[in-house]
mmCIF file of C-alpha atoms and ligand atoms in Angstrom:
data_model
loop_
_atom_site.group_PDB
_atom_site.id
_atom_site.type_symbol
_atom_site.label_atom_id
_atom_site.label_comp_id
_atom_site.label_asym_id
_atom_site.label_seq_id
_atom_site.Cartn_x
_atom_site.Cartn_y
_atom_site.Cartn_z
ATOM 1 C CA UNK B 164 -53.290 28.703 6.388
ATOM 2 C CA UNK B 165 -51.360 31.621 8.449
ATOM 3 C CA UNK B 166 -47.921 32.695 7.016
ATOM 4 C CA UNK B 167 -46.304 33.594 10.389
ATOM 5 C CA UNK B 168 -44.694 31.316 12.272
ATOM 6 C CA UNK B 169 -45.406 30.598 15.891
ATOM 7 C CA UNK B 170 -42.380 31.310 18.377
ATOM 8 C CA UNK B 171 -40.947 29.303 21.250
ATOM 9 C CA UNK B 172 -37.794 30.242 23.004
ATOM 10 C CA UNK B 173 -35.554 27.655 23.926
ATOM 11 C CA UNK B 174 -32.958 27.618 26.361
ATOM 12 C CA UNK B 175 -33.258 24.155 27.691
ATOM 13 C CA UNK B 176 -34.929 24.231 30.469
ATOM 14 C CA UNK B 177 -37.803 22.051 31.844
ATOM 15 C CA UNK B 178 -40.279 25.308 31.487
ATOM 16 C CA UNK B 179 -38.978 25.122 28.076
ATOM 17 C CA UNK B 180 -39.861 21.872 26.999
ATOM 18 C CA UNK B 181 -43.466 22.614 28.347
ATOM 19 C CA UNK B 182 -43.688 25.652 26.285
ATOM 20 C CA UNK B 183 -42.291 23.376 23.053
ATOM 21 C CA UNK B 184 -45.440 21.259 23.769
ATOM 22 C CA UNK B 185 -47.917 24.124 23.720
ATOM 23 C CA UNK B 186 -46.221 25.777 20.826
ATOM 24 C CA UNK B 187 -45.967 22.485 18.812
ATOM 25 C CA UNK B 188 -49.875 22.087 19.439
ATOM 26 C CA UNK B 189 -50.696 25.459 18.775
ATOM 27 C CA UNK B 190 -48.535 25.086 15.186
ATOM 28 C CA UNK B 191 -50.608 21.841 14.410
ATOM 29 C CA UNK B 192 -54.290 23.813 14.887
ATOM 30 C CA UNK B 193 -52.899 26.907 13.002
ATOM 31 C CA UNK B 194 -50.992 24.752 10.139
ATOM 32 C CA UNK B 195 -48.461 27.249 10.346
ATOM 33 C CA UNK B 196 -44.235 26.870 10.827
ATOM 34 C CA UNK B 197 -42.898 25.941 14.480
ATOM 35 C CA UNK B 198 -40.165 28.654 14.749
ATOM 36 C CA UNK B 199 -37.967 27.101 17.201
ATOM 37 C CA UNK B 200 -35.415 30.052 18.816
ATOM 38 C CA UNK B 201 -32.141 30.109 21.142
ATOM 39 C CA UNK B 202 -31.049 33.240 22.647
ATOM 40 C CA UNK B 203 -26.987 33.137 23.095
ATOM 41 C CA UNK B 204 -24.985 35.549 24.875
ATOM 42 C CA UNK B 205 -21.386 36.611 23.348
ATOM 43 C CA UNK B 206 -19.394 34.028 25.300
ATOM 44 C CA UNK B 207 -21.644 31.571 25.032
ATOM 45 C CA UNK B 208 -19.945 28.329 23.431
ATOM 46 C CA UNK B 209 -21.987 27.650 19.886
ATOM 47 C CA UNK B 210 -21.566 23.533 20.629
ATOM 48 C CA UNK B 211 -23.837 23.806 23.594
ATOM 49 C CA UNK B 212 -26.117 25.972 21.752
ATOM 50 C CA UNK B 213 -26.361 23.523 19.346
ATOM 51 C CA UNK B 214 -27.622 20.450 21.451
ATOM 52 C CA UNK B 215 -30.356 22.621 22.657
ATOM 53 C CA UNK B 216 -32.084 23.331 19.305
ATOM 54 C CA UNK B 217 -31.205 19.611 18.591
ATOM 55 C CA UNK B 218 -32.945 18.501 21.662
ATOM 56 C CA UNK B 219 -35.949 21.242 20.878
ATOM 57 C CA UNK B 220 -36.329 19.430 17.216
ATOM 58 C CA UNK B 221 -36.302 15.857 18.703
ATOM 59 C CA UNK B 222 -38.608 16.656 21.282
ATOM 60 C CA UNK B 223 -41.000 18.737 18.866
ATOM 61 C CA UNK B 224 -40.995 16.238 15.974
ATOM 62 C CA UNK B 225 -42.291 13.470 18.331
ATOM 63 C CA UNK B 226 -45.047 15.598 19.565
ATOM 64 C CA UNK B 227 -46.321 16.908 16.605
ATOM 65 C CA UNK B 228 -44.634 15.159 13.643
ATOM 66 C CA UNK B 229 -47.319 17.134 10.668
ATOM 67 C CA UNK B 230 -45.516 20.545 11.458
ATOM 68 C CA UNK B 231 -42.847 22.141 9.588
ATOM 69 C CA UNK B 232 -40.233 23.342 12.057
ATOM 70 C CA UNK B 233 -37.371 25.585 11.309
ATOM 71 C CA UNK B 234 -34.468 27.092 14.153
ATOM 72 C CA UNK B 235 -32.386 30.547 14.969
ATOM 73 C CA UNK B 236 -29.800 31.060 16.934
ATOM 74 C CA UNK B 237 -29.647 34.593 17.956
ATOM 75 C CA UNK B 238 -27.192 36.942 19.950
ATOM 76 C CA UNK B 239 -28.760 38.955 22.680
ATOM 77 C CA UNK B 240 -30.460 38.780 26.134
ATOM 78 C CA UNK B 241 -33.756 36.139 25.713
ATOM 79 C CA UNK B 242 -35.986 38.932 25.826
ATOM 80 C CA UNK B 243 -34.444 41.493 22.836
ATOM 81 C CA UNK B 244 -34.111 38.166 21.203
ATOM 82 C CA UNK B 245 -37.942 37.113 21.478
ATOM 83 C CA UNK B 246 -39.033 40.379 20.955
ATOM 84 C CA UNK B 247 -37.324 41.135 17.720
ATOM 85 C CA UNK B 248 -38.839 37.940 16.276
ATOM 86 C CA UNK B 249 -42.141 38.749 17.943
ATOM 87 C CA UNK B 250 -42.368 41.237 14.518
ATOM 88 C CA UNK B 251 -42.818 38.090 12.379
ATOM 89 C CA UNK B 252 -44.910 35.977 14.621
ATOM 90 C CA UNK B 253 -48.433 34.903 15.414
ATOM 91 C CA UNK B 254 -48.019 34.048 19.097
ATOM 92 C CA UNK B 255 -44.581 33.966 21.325
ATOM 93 C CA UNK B 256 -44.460 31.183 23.847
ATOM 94 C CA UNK B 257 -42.218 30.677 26.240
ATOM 95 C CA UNK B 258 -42.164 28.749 29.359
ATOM 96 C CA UNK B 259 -42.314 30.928 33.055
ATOM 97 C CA UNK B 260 -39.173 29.572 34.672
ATOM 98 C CA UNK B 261 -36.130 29.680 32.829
ATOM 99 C CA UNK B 262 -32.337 28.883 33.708
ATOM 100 C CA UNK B 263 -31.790 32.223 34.844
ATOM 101 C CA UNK B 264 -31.552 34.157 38.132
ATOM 102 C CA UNK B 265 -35.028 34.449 38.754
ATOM 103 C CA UNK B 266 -35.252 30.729 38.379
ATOM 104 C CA UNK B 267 -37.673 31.159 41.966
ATOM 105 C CA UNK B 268 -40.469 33.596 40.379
ATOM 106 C CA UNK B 269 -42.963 32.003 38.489
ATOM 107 C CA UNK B 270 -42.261 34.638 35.657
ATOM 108 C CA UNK B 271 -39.294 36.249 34.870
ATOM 109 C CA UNK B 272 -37.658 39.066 33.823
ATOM 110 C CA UNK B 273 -37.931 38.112 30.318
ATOM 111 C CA UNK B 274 -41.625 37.136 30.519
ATOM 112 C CA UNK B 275 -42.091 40.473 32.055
ATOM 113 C CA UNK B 276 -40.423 42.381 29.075
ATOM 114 C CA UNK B 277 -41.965 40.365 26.244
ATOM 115 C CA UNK B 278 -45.233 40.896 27.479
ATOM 116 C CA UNK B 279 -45.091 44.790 27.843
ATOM 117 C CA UNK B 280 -42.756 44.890 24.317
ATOM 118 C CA UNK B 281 -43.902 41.843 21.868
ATOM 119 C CA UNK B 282 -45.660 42.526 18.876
ATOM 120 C CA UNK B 283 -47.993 39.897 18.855
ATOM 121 C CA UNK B 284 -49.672 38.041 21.523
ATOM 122 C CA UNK B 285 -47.356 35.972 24.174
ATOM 123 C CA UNK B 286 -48.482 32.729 25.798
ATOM 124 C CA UNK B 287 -46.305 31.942 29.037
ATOM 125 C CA UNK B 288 -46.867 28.727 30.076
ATOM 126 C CA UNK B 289 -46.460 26.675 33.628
ATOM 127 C CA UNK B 290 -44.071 23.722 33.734
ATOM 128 C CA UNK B 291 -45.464 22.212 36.623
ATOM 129 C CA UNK B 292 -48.433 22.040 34.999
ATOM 130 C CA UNK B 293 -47.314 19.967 32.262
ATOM 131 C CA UNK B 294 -50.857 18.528 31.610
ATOM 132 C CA UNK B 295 -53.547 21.687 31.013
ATOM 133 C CA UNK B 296 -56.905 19.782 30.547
ATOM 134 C CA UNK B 297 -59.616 22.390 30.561
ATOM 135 C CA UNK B 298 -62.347 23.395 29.034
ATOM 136 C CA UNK B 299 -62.677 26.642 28.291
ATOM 137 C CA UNK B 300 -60.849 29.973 27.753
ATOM 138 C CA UNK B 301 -61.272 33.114 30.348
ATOM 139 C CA UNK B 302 -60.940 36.282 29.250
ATOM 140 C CA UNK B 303 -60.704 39.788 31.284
ATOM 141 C CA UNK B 304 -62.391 42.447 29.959
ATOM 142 C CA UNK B 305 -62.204 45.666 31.098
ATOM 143 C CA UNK B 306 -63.292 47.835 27.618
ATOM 144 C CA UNK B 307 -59.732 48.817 26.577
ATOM 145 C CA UNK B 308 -58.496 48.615 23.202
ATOM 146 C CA UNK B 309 -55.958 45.108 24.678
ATOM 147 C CA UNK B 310 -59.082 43.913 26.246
ATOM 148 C CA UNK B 311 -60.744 43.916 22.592
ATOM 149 C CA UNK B 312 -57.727 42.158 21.062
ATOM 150 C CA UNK B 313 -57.820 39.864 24.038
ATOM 151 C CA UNK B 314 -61.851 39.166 22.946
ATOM 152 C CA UNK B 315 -60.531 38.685 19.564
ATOM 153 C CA UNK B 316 -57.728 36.183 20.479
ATOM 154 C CA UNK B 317 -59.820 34.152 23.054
ATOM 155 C CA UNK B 318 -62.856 33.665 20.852
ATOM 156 C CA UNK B 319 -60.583 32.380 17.748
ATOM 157 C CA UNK B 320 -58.250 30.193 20.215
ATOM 158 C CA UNK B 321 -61.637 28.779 21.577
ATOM 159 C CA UNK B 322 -62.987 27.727 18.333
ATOM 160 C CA UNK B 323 -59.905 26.320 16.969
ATOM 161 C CA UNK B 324 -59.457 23.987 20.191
ATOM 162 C CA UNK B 325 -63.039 23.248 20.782
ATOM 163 C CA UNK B 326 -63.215 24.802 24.437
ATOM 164 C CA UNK B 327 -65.895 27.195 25.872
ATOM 165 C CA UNK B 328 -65.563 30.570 26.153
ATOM 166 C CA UNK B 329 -65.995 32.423 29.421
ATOM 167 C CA UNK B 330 -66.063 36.874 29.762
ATOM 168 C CA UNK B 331 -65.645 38.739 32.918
ATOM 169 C CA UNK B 332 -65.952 41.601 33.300
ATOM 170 C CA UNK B 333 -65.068 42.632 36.705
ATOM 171 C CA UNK B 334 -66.383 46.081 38.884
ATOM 172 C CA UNK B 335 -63.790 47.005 41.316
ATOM 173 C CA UNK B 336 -65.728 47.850 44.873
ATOM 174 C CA UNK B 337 -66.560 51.184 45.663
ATOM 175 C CA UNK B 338 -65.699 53.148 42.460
ATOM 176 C CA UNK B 339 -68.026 53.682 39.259
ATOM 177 C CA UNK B 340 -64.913 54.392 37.392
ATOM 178 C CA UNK B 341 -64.562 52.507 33.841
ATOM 179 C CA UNK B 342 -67.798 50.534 34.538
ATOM 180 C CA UNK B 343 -68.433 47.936 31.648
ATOM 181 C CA UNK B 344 -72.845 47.691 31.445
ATOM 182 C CA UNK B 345 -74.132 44.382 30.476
ATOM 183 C CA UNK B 346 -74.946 45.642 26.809
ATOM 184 C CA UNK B 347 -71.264 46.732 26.166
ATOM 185 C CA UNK B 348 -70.103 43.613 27.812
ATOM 186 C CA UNK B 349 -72.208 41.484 25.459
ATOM 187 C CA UNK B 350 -72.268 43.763 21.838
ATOM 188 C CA UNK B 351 -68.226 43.501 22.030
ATOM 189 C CA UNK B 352 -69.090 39.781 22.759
ATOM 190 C CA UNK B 353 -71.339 39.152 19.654
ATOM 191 C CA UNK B 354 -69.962 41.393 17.588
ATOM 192 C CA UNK B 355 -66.819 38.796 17.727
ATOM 193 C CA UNK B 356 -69.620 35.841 16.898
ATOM 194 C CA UNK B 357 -69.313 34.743 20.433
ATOM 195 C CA UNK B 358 -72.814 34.002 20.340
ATOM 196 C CA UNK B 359 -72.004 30.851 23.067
ATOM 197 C CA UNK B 360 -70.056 32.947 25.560
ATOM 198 C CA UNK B 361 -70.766 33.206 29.368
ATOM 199 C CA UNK B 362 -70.527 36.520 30.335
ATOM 200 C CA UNK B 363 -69.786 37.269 34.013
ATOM 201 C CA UNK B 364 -70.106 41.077 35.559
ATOM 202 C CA UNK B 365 -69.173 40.793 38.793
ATOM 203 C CA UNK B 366 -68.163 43.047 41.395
ATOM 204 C CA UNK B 367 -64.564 43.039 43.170
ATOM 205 C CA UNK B 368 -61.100 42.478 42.527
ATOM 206 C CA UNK B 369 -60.477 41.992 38.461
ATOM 207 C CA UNK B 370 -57.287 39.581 39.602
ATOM 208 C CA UNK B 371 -58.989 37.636 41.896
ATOM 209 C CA UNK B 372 -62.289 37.023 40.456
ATOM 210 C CA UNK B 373 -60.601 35.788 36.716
ATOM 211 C CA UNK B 374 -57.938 33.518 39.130
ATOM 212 C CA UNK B 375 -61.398 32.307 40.569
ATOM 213 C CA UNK B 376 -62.885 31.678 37.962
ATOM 214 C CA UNK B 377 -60.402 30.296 36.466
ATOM 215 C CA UNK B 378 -60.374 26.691 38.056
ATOM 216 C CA UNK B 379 -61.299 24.967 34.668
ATOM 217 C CA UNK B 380 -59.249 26.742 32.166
ATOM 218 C CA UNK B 381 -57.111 25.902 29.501
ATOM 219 C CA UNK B 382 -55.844 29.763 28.755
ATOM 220 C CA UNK B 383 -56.158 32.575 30.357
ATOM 221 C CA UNK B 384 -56.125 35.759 27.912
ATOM 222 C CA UNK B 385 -55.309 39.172 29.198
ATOM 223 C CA UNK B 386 -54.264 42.453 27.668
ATOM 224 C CA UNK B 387 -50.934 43.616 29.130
ATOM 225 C CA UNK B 388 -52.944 46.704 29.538
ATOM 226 C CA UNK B 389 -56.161 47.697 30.722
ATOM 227 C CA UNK B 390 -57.546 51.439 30.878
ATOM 228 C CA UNK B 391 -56.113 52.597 33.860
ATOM 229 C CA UNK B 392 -52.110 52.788 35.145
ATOM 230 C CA UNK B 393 -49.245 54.254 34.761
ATOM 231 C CA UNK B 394 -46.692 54.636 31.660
ATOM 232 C CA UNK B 395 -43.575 53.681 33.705
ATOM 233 C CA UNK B 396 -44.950 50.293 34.644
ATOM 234 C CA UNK B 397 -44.210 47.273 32.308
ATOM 235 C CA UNK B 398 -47.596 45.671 32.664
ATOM 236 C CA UNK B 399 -50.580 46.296 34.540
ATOM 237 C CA UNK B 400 -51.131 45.025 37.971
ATOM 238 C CA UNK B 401 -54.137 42.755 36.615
ATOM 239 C CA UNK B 402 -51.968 40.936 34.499
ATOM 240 C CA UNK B 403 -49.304 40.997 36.429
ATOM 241 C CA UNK B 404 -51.088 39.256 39.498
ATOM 242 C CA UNK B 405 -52.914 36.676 37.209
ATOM 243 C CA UNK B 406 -49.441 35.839 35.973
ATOM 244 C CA UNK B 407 -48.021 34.924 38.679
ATOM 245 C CA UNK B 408 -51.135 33.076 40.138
ATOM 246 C CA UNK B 409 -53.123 31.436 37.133
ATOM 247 C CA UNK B 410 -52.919 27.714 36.788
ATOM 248 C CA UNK B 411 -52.910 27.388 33.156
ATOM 249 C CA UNK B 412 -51.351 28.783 30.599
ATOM 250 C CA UNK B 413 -51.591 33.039 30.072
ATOM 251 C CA UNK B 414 -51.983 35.101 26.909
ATOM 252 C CA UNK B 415 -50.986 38.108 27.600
ATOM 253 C CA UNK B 416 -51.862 41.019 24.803
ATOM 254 C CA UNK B 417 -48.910 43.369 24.319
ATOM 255 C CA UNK B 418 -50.110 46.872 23.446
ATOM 256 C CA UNK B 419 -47.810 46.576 20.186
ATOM 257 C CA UNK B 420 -50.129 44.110 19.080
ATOM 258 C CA UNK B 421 -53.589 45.513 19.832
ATOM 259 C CA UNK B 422 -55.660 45.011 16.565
ATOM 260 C CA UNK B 423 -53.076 42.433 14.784
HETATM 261 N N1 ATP N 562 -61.962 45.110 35.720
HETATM 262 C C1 ATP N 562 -61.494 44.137 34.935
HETATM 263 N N2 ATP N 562 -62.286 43.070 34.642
HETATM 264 C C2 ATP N 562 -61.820 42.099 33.822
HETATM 265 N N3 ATP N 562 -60.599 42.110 33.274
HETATM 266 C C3 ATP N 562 -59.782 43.138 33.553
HETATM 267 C C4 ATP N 562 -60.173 44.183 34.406
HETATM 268 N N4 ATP N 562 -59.157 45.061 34.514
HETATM 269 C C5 ATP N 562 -58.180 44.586 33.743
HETATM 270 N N5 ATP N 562 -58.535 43.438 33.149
HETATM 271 C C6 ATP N 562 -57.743 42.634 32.222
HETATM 272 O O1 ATP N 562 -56.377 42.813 32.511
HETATM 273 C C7 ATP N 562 -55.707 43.459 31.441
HETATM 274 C C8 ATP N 562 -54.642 44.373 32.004
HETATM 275 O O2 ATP N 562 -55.230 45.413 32.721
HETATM 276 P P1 ATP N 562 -54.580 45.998 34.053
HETATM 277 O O3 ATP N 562 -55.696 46.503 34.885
HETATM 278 O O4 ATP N 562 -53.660 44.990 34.614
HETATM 279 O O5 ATP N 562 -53.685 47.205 33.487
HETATM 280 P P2 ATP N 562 -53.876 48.772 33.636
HETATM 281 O O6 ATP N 562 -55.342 49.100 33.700
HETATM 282 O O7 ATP N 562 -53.093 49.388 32.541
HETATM 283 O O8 ATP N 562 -53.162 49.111 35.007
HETATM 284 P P3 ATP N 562 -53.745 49.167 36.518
HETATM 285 O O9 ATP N 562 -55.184 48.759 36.482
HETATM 286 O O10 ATP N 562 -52.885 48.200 37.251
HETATM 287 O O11 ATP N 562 -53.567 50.555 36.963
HETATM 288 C C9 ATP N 562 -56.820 44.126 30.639
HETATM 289 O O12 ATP N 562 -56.464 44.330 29.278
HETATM 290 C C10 ATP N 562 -57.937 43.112 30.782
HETATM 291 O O13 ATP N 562 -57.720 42.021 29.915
HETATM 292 MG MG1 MG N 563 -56.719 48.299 35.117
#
């Protein structure tokens, strides 16, 4: 039994109803709270706010009716919002399209924020893929500390939903720099009990190869960071790509919540 809640935002969207799904499932395997939360701004009118937590409820009851849900209403831009409950969380979710003005990018300003800020892991989830059905997890590793915590997240998701767990560990062509050998690939691998796991060093673009390989996943899980970039950038451009590309479902592990 885990003591922190997992965390969808609302806002009533379509995206957001897929998110409620995946949350509400991912509540059920944890047997932890469904926190269920509504980012308002000042003006907004409380009544409307209202039917969409009512709405959330309704819609998360009937998918998982064993959970325990409970709902905030909270002043501030979705992502300061998500963010400051991220501190008391064990995964975010929210959905990659949202009401907003970037209602034409797969993810959003807010996605973006969360996962460079969050304090926990964040799962941003497709809505036209309302039906995920595969069977296994792939996670990027590239040695960093978020690629550990990724390892650590992936592995425990895997077990919990029964799916097969795929590493890669990719080489980027024509530079030796932060090469990953097979024995550090696979001691980070066992060390985690992943005993089962496919490991895949390949050589080429990280993005491309994990969206590859990638056909027959369920989640995706990434650190926001890996060992290279740059400070002023939100996320890396790994994550960022594989974001906006994957088919399923992507964890993305903020570096607030490397180790937790
Ligand atoms: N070579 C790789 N092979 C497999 N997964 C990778 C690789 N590089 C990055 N990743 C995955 O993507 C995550 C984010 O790393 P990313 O490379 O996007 O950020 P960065 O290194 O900080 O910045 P950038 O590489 O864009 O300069 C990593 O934590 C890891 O999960
Ligand atoms: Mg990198």
């Amino acid at each position: 039994m885990r003591h922190k809640p997992v965390v969808v935002g609302i806002d009533g969207s379509p995206a957001a109803d897929i998110a409620i799904k995946w949350a509400a499932a991912e509540a059920a395997s944890l047997r932890c709270n469904l926190r269920m939360l509504h980012a308002v701004a000042a003006h907004e009118a409380a009544s409307s706010a209202g039917e969409v937590v009512y709405r959330a409820v309704r819609l998360a009851r009937g998918l998982a009716p064993g959970i325990e849900i409970d709902t905030r209403i909270d002043k501030g831009t979705p992502s300061t919002v998500l963010v400051k409950a991220s501190s008391d969380a064990e995964v975010v979710v929210i959905g990659s399209r949202g009401l907003g003005v970037m209602a034409g990018a797969l993810v959003g300003a807010t996605g973006l924020d969360l996962a460079a800020n969050a304090r926990c892991p964040v799962v941003v989830v497709r809505p036209d893929l309302a039906e995920p059905d595969g069977t296994r997890v792939v996670i990027g590793y590239d040695g960093s500390p978020a690629g550990d915590t990724a390892l650590d997240y992936g592995i425990d998701y895997a077990r919990r939903h029964n799916l097969a767990v795929r590493v890669v560990a990719a080489q980027p062509t024509g530079t030796e720099l932060h090469r990953i050998t097979e024995d550090q690939l696979r001691e980070a691998v066992h060390k985690r009990d992943g005993h089962d796991a496919e490991l895949i060093q390949i050589t080429g673009h990280p993005a491309e190869h994990i969206l590859r390989l990638s056909s027959d996943a369920d989640l995706i899980i990434l650190g926001a960071r890996g060992r290279g970039g740059f400070a002023g950038m939100l996320i890396g451009s790994v994550s960022q790509t594989v974001l906006h590309h994957a088919d399923c479902p992507v964890a993305i592990i903020p570096a607030a919540a490397i180790g937790g």
